Short mmCIF file of C-alpha atoms and ligand atoms in Angstrom, two decimals:
data_model
loop_
_atom_site.label_atom_id
_atom_site.label_comp_id
_atom_site.label_asym_id
_atom_site.label_seq_id
_atom_site.Cartn_x
_atom_site.Cartn_y
_atom_site.Cartn_z
CA UNK A 1 14.43 -34.01 6.17
CA UNK A 2 13.71 -31.77 3.16
CA UNK A 3 16.52 -32.12 0.65
CA UNK A 4 18.89 -29.10 0.91
CA UNK A 5 18.64 -28.51 -2.86
CA UNK A 6 15.41 -26.66 -1.98
CA UNK A 7 17.09 -24.46 0.63
CA UNK A 8 17.00 -20.65 0.45
CA UNK A 9 13.30 -20.61 -0.20
CA UNK A 10 10.37 -19.69 1.99
CA UNK A 11 8.64 -23.02 1.30
CA UNK A 12 11.71 -24.89 2.53
CA UNK A 13 11.72 -22.98 5.84
CA UNK A 14 7.97 -23.17 6.23
CA UNK A 15 7.60 -26.89 5.63
CA UNK A 16 10.75 -27.78 7.57
CA UNK A 17 9.02 -26.26 10.60
CA UNK A 18 5.60 -27.60 9.64
CA UNK A 19 6.73 -31.21 9.27
CA UNK A 20 8.11 -31.13 12.83
CA UNK A 21 4.67 -30.21 14.12
CA UNK A 22 1.81 -32.69 14.25
CA UNK A 23 -0.62 -30.42 12.43
CA UNK A 24 -2.76 -31.90 9.71
CA UNK A 25 -1.06 -31.50 6.35
CA UNK A 26 -2.84 -28.95 4.12
CA UNK A 27 -5.50 -30.29 1.75
CA UNK A 28 -4.76 -27.81 -0.97
CA UNK A 29 -1.61 -25.88 -1.84
CA UNK A 30 -1.02 -23.28 -4.55
CA UNK A 31 2.61 -22.71 -5.54
CA UNK A 32 3.11 -19.38 -7.27
CA UNK A 33 6.29 -18.41 -9.15
CA UNK A 34 8.19 -18.67 -12.40
CA UNK A 35 10.21 -21.82 -11.76
CA UNK A 36 7.65 -24.57 -12.34
CA UNK A 37 10.31 -27.27 -12.24
CA UNK A 38 11.25 -26.21 -8.70
CA UNK A 39 7.56 -26.31 -7.71
CA UNK A 40 7.10 -29.76 -9.18
CA UNK A 41 10.10 -31.33 -7.45
CA UNK A 42 9.36 -29.54 -4.20
CA UNK A 43 5.88 -31.10 -4.22
CA UNK A 44 7.47 -34.47 -4.96
CA UNK A 45 9.85 -33.98 -2.02
CA UNK A 46 7.01 -33.16 0.40
CA UNK A 47 5.21 -36.23 -0.88
CA UNK A 48 8.33 -38.33 -0.28
CA UNK A 49 8.68 -37.23 3.32
CA UNK A 50 4.99 -37.78 4.08
CA UNK A 51 5.19 -41.34 2.74
CA UNK A 52 8.68 -42.30 3.91
CA UNK A 53 8.88 -45.51 5.94
CA UNK A 54 12.48 -44.83 6.99
CA UNK A 55 14.36 -41.93 8.53
CA UNK A 56 12.90 -39.34 6.10
CA UNK A 57 16.36 -38.06 5.12
CA UNK A 58 17.13 -37.35 1.44
CA UNK A 59 19.32 -40.47 1.40
CA UNK A 60 16.62 -42.81 2.67
CA UNK A 61 16.28 -45.96 0.58
CA UNK A 62 12.94 -47.26 1.83
CA UNK A 63 10.57 -48.56 -0.83
CA UNK A 64 8.56 -45.37 -0.93
CA UNK A 65 11.58 -43.06 -1.18
CA UNK A 66 13.00 -45.19 -3.98
CA UNK A 67 9.72 -45.12 -5.87
CA UNK A 68 9.51 -41.36 -5.43
CA UNK A 69 13.01 -40.78 -6.75
CA UNK A 70 12.31 -42.94 -9.77
CA UNK A 71 9.03 -41.00 -10.05
CA UNK A 72 6.87 -44.08 -10.30
CA UNK A 73 5.03 -43.86 -6.99
CA UNK A 74 1.36 -44.72 -7.62
CA UNK A 75 0.08 -42.14 -5.13
CA UNK A 76 1.84 -39.16 -6.73
CA UNK A 77 -0.65 -38.33 -9.43
CA UNK A 78 -0.03 -35.80 -12.17
CA UNK A 79 -3.18 -34.24 -13.54
CA UNK A 80 -2.44 -32.40 -16.79
CA UNK A 81 -4.16 -32.02 -20.17
CA UNK A 82 -2.57 -35.38 -21.15
CA UNK A 83 -2.04 -37.25 -17.86
CA UNK A 84 -4.60 -39.06 -15.65
CA UNK A 85 -7.05 -38.92 -18.48
CA UNK A 86 -9.44 -41.22 -20.34
CA UNK A 87 -11.13 -38.76 -22.70
CA UNK A 88 -9.62 -37.56 -25.96
CA UNK A 89 -9.05 -33.83 -25.49
CA UNK A 90 -5.42 -32.84 -25.17
CA UNK A 91 -5.67 -29.13 -24.47
CA UNK A 92 -7.52 -28.81 -21.16
CA UNK A 93 -7.94 -30.52 -17.82
CA UNK A 94 -11.47 -31.72 -18.50
CA UNK A 95 -14.52 -32.03 -16.26
CA UNK A 96 -14.30 -35.81 -16.84
CA UNK A 97 -10.79 -35.80 -15.42
CA UNK A 98 -12.00 -33.97 -12.35
CA UNK A 99 -14.71 -36.63 -11.93
CA UNK A 100 -11.97 -39.25 -12.12
CA UNK A 101 -10.04 -37.39 -9.42
CA UNK A 102 -13.17 -37.09 -7.30
CA UNK A 103 -13.83 -40.82 -7.36
CA UNK A 104 -10.13 -41.62 -6.83
CA UNK A 105 -9.85 -39.66 -3.60
CA UNK A 106 -12.48 -41.86 -1.95
CA UNK A 107 -10.68 -45.11 -2.76
CA UNK A 108 -8.83 -46.31 0.30
CA UNK A 109 -5.07 -46.01 0.21
CA UNK A 110 -2.13 -46.66 2.50
CA UNK A 111 -0.42 -43.56 1.18
CA UNK A 112 -0.71 -39.84 1.59
CA UNK A 113 -1.81 -39.09 -1.96
CA UNK A 114 -0.84 -35.99 -3.95
CA UNK A 115 -2.70 -34.73 -7.01
CA UNK A 116 -0.45 -32.30 -8.89
CA UNK A 117 -2.29 -29.98 -11.26
CA UNK A 118 -0.23 -28.38 -14.02
CA UNK A 119 0.00 -27.79 -17.71
CA UNK A 120 2.47 -29.97 -19.57
CA UNK A 121 5.02 -29.87 -22.34
CA UNK A 122 5.93 -33.08 -24.14
CA UNK A 123 8.62 -33.61 -26.76
CA UNK A 124 12.23 -32.52 -26.94
CA UNK A 125 13.40 -30.76 -23.79
CA UNK A 126 15.22 -27.50 -24.47
CA UNK A 127 18.74 -26.78 -23.19
CA UNK A 128 17.59 -24.21 -20.66
CA UNK A 129 15.16 -26.67 -19.06
CA UNK A 130 17.70 -29.49 -19.23
CA UNK A 131 20.07 -27.33 -17.23
CA UNK A 132 17.39 -26.61 -14.68
CA UNK A 133 16.56 -30.33 -14.43
CA UNK A 134 20.21 -31.25 -13.80
CA UNK A 135 20.09 -29.95 -10.24
CA UNK A 136 17.34 -32.45 -9.45
CA UNK A 137 18.70 -35.39 -11.42
CA UNK A 138 22.06 -34.90 -9.67
CA UNK A 139 20.16 -35.27 -6.39
CA UNK A 140 18.52 -38.47 -7.69
CA UNK A 141 15.11 -37.14 -8.72
CA UNK A 142 13.54 -37.56 -12.11
CA UNK A 143 10.39 -36.67 -14.02
CA UNK A 144 8.07 -39.55 -14.83
CA UNK A 145 8.93 -39.56 -18.52
CA UNK A 146 12.03 -38.21 -20.18
CA UNK A 147 10.17 -36.00 -22.65
CA UNK A 148 7.73 -34.62 -20.08
CA UNK A 149 7.90 -31.25 -18.33
CA UNK A 150 5.43 -29.50 -16.06
CA UNK A 151 4.26 -26.05 -17.16
CA UNK A 152 2.27 -23.49 -15.14
CA UNK A 153 -1.51 -23.64 -15.08
CA UNK A 154 -3.70 -20.96 -16.57
CA UNK A 155 -7.44 -20.43 -16.91
CA UNK A 156 -7.47 -21.86 -20.43
CA UNK A 157 -6.06 -25.16 -19.16
CA UNK A 158 -8.10 -25.37 -15.98
CA UNK A 159 -11.32 -23.67 -16.97
CA UNK A 160 -14.17 -22.48 -14.84
CA UNK A 161 -16.42 -25.54 -15.11
CA UNK A 162 -13.64 -27.99 -14.25
CA UNK A 163 -12.42 -25.67 -11.49
CA UNK A 164 -15.86 -25.58 -9.92
CA UNK A 165 -16.14 -29.36 -10.08
CA UNK A 166 -12.78 -29.58 -8.37
CA UNK A 167 -13.74 -27.12 -5.67
CA UNK A 168 -16.09 -29.64 -4.17
CA UNK A 169 -13.36 -32.30 -4.05
CA UNK A 170 -10.90 -29.98 -2.35
CA UNK A 171 -13.46 -29.35 0.37
CA UNK A 172 -14.57 -32.96 0.79
CA UNK A 173 -11.17 -34.58 0.41
CA UNK A 174 -10.50 -37.15 3.09
CA UNK A 175 -7.46 -37.06 5.32
CA UNK A 176 -4.14 -37.80 3.57
CA UNK A 177 -5.13 -36.31 0.23
CA UNK A 178 -3.42 -33.13 -0.96
CA UNK A 179 -4.02 -31.08 -4.08
CA UNK A 180 -1.13 -29.03 -5.43
CA UNK A 181 -1.56 -26.35 -8.09
CA UNK A 182 1.49 -25.07 -10.01
CA UNK A 183 1.22 -21.57 -11.47
CA UNK A 184 3.17 -18.42 -12.27
CA UNK A 185 0.63 -16.19 -10.63
CA UNK A 186 -2.44 -16.71 -8.46
CA UNK A 187 -4.47 -14.77 -11.05
CA UNK A 188 -4.03 -17.75 -13.37
CA UNK A 189 -6.25 -19.92 -11.17
CA UNK A 190 -9.88 -19.37 -10.30
CA UNK A 191 -10.02 -17.35 -7.08
CA UNK A 192 -12.28 -19.76 -5.18
CA UNK A 193 -9.59 -22.45 -5.39
CA UNK A 194 -6.86 -20.02 -4.31
CA UNK A 195 -8.89 -18.85 -1.33
CA UNK A 196 -9.34 -22.45 -0.13
CA UNK A 197 -5.64 -23.25 -0.46
CA UNK A 198 -2.41 -22.37 1.28
CA UNK A 199 -0.58 -20.06 -1.10
CA UNK A 200 3.23 -19.95 -1.33
CA UNK A 201 5.58 -17.95 -3.49
CA UNK A 202 8.43 -20.07 -4.82
CA UNK A 203 11.84 -18.72 -5.89
CA UNK A 204 12.71 -17.72 -9.44
CA UNK A 205 15.05 -19.86 -11.40
CA UNK A 206 18.67 -18.86 -11.35
CA UNK A 207 19.49 -19.52 -14.96
CA UNK A 208 22.47 -17.27 -15.49
CA UNK A 209 25.31 -19.68 -14.97
CA UNK A 210 23.50 -22.44 -16.84
CA UNK A 211 23.69 -20.83 -20.28
CA UNK A 212 26.78 -21.41 -22.33
CA UNK A 213 26.85 -19.31 -25.48
CA UNK A 214 30.63 -19.65 -25.92
CA UNK A 215 30.14 -21.34 -29.32
CA UNK A 216 29.27 -17.91 -30.74
CA UNK A 217 32.58 -16.48 -29.54
CA UNK A 218 34.69 -19.14 -31.25
CA UNK A 219 38.02 -17.69 -32.51
CA UNK A 220 37.72 -14.68 -30.22
CA UNK A 221 39.52 -12.19 -30.30
CA UNK A 222 39.90 -12.74 -34.03
CA UNK A 223 36.27 -12.81 -35.18
CA UNK A 224 36.11 -10.75 -38.37
CA UNK A 225 33.19 -8.36 -38.95
CA UNK A 226 31.86 -10.61 -41.70
CA UNK A 227 32.07 -13.76 -39.55
CA UNK A 228 30.51 -11.99 -36.54
CA UNK A 229 27.56 -10.74 -38.54
CA UNK A 230 27.13 -14.21 -40.03
CA UNK A 231 26.63 -15.60 -36.55
CA UNK A 232 23.76 -13.30 -35.61
CA UNK A 233 21.03 -15.42 -37.18
CA UNK A 234 22.29 -18.56 -35.35
CA UNK A 235 22.32 -16.62 -32.09
CA UNK A 236 18.74 -15.53 -32.66
CA UNK A 237 17.69 -19.09 -33.45
CA UNK A 238 19.47 -20.35 -30.36
CA UNK A 239 17.70 -17.76 -28.20
CA UNK A 240 14.35 -18.69 -29.73
CA UNK A 241 14.77 -22.43 -29.38
CA UNK A 242 15.90 -22.22 -25.80
CA UNK A 243 13.48 -19.53 -24.78
CA UNK A 244 16.33 -17.22 -23.77
CA UNK A 245 16.54 -13.51 -23.34
CA UNK A 246 19.30 -11.85 -25.43
CA UNK A 247 20.59 -10.42 -22.18
CA UNK A 248 21.14 -14.01 -20.93
CA UNK A 249 23.31 -14.61 -23.98
CA UNK A 250 25.30 -11.42 -23.44
CA UNK A 251 25.74 -12.43 -19.79
CA UNK A 252 27.29 -15.64 -21.03
CA UNK A 253 29.55 -13.67 -23.43
CA UNK A 254 30.65 -11.49 -20.54
CA UNK A 255 31.41 -14.50 -18.38
CA UNK A 256 33.49 -16.03 -21.18
CA UNK A 257 35.52 -12.87 -21.64
CA UNK A 258 36.04 -12.51 -17.91
CA UNK A 259 37.69 -15.93 -18.05
CA UNK A 260 39.95 -14.76 -20.87
CA UNK A 261 40.76 -11.73 -18.75
CA UNK A 262 41.70 -13.85 -15.73
CA UNK A 263 44.14 -15.84 -17.85
CA UNK A 264 45.84 -12.74 -19.17
CA UNK A 265 46.67 -10.67 -16.13
CA UNK A 266 50.35 -10.71 -17.20
CA UNK A 267 49.77 -9.61 -20.75
CA UNK A 268 48.88 -5.92 -20.56
CA UNK A 269 47.97 -5.59 -24.23
CA UNK A 270 45.49 -8.47 -24.31
CA UNK A 271 44.18 -7.57 -20.88
CA UNK A 272 43.31 -4.04 -22.00
CA UNK A 273 41.72 -5.25 -25.20
CA UNK A 274 39.51 -7.84 -23.46
CA UNK A 275 38.63 -5.39 -20.74
CA UNK A 276 37.47 -2.90 -23.32
CA UNK A 277 35.45 -5.64 -25.13
CA UNK A 278 33.71 -6.48 -21.84
CA UNK A 279 32.64 -2.85 -21.58
CA UNK A 280 31.22 -3.10 -25.10
CA UNK A 281 29.15 -6.12 -24.03
CA UNK A 282 27.88 -4.19 -21.02
CA UNK A 283 26.92 -1.32 -23.31
CA UNK A 284 25.09 -3.79 -25.58
CA UNK A 285 23.08 -5.04 -22.59
CA UNK A 286 22.05 -1.48 -21.77
CA UNK A 287 20.96 -0.97 -25.36
CA UNK A 288 18.85 -4.12 -25.20
CA UNK A 289 17.21 -2.94 -22.00
CA UNK A 290 16.49 0.36 -23.77
CA UNK A 291 14.70 -1.78 -26.39
CA UNK A 292 17.13 -1.26 -29.25
CA UNK A 293 16.47 -4.07 -31.76
CA UNK A 294 18.52 -7.17 -30.84
CA UNK A 295 19.74 -7.54 -34.41
CA UNK A 296 21.21 -4.02 -34.36
CA UNK A 297 22.73 -4.46 -30.93
CA UNK A 298 24.46 -7.71 -31.92
CA UNK A 299 25.65 -6.20 -35.20
CA UNK A 300 27.23 -3.23 -33.42
CA UNK A 301 28.76 -5.51 -30.83
CA UNK A 302 30.38 -7.87 -33.34
CA UNK A 303 31.71 -4.91 -35.32
CA UNK A 304 33.18 -3.29 -32.23
CA UNK A 305 34.92 -6.45 -30.98
CA UNK A 306 36.33 -7.47 -34.39
CA UNK A 307 40.03 -6.90 -35.24
CA UNK A 308 38.98 -4.38 -37.90
CA UNK A 309 36.38 -2.68 -35.70
CA UNK A 310 38.63 -2.23 -32.66
CA UNK A 311 40.70 0.26 -34.62
CA UNK A 312 37.78 2.31 -35.86
ZN1 ZN B 401 12.11 -43.28 3.09
#
């Protein structure tokens, strides 16, 4: 039924049980959590199962399941500041859009229709998000456009007037229409919508293993002080561009050195050196958590793991 890539989450357990019952599917759902990509694909997966004409398994190849996986099913409707829109504004979900939704829900349809409300990011997808998307593309799911990513809603995107207009639709929606709201926190959506919806917390993204900062450790263990300090600005750019925490980067450093360690169990001298460098990385993480400036932390780290610095 629900694809196991969504396992280990409350929504997976809840809807696995729910879909076995013959209860009416909820009209309005709020998904709350920091992994918007998970929320988006989970909504798509629920939509797939509700519209499947086959055995409902993740491998089903009925027309609807195929359309869903290619993300071109006409009844899965993304409502964002740029999608499902005729007016010119690009920064909000407008009242006009809500009117369009309202009239759409009363058109007859053979499908169980989903209206997904989110913010949106268009343009180049950053490495961190690409890594997160991989899990879904490996399972055969895709976003509608390659340069399109869902972002969480907030009250600037879905403002009070549009929210109020929508409220009426959520109450009057006919059978087989479901509204889904993607957000980090329920506070980001007007409370009257939240109170009329089923609210679910979704899991946080597990990004740790997906970051590879090994490029910045090139030539380790022979990175000179000068070379190490030269790399700091690239590391900071990399963190900025990919929306990463410096601790994520140090996690990746630690993982890299642990691999070096594993390959050098026989060589006592190298083993001890790498082991001691790992402790320096762990110290650097503590300093970052204690809000020492990242630039200073990285500088100290590169000095302490350089051939010159190790002997200081
Ligand atoms: Zn199917």
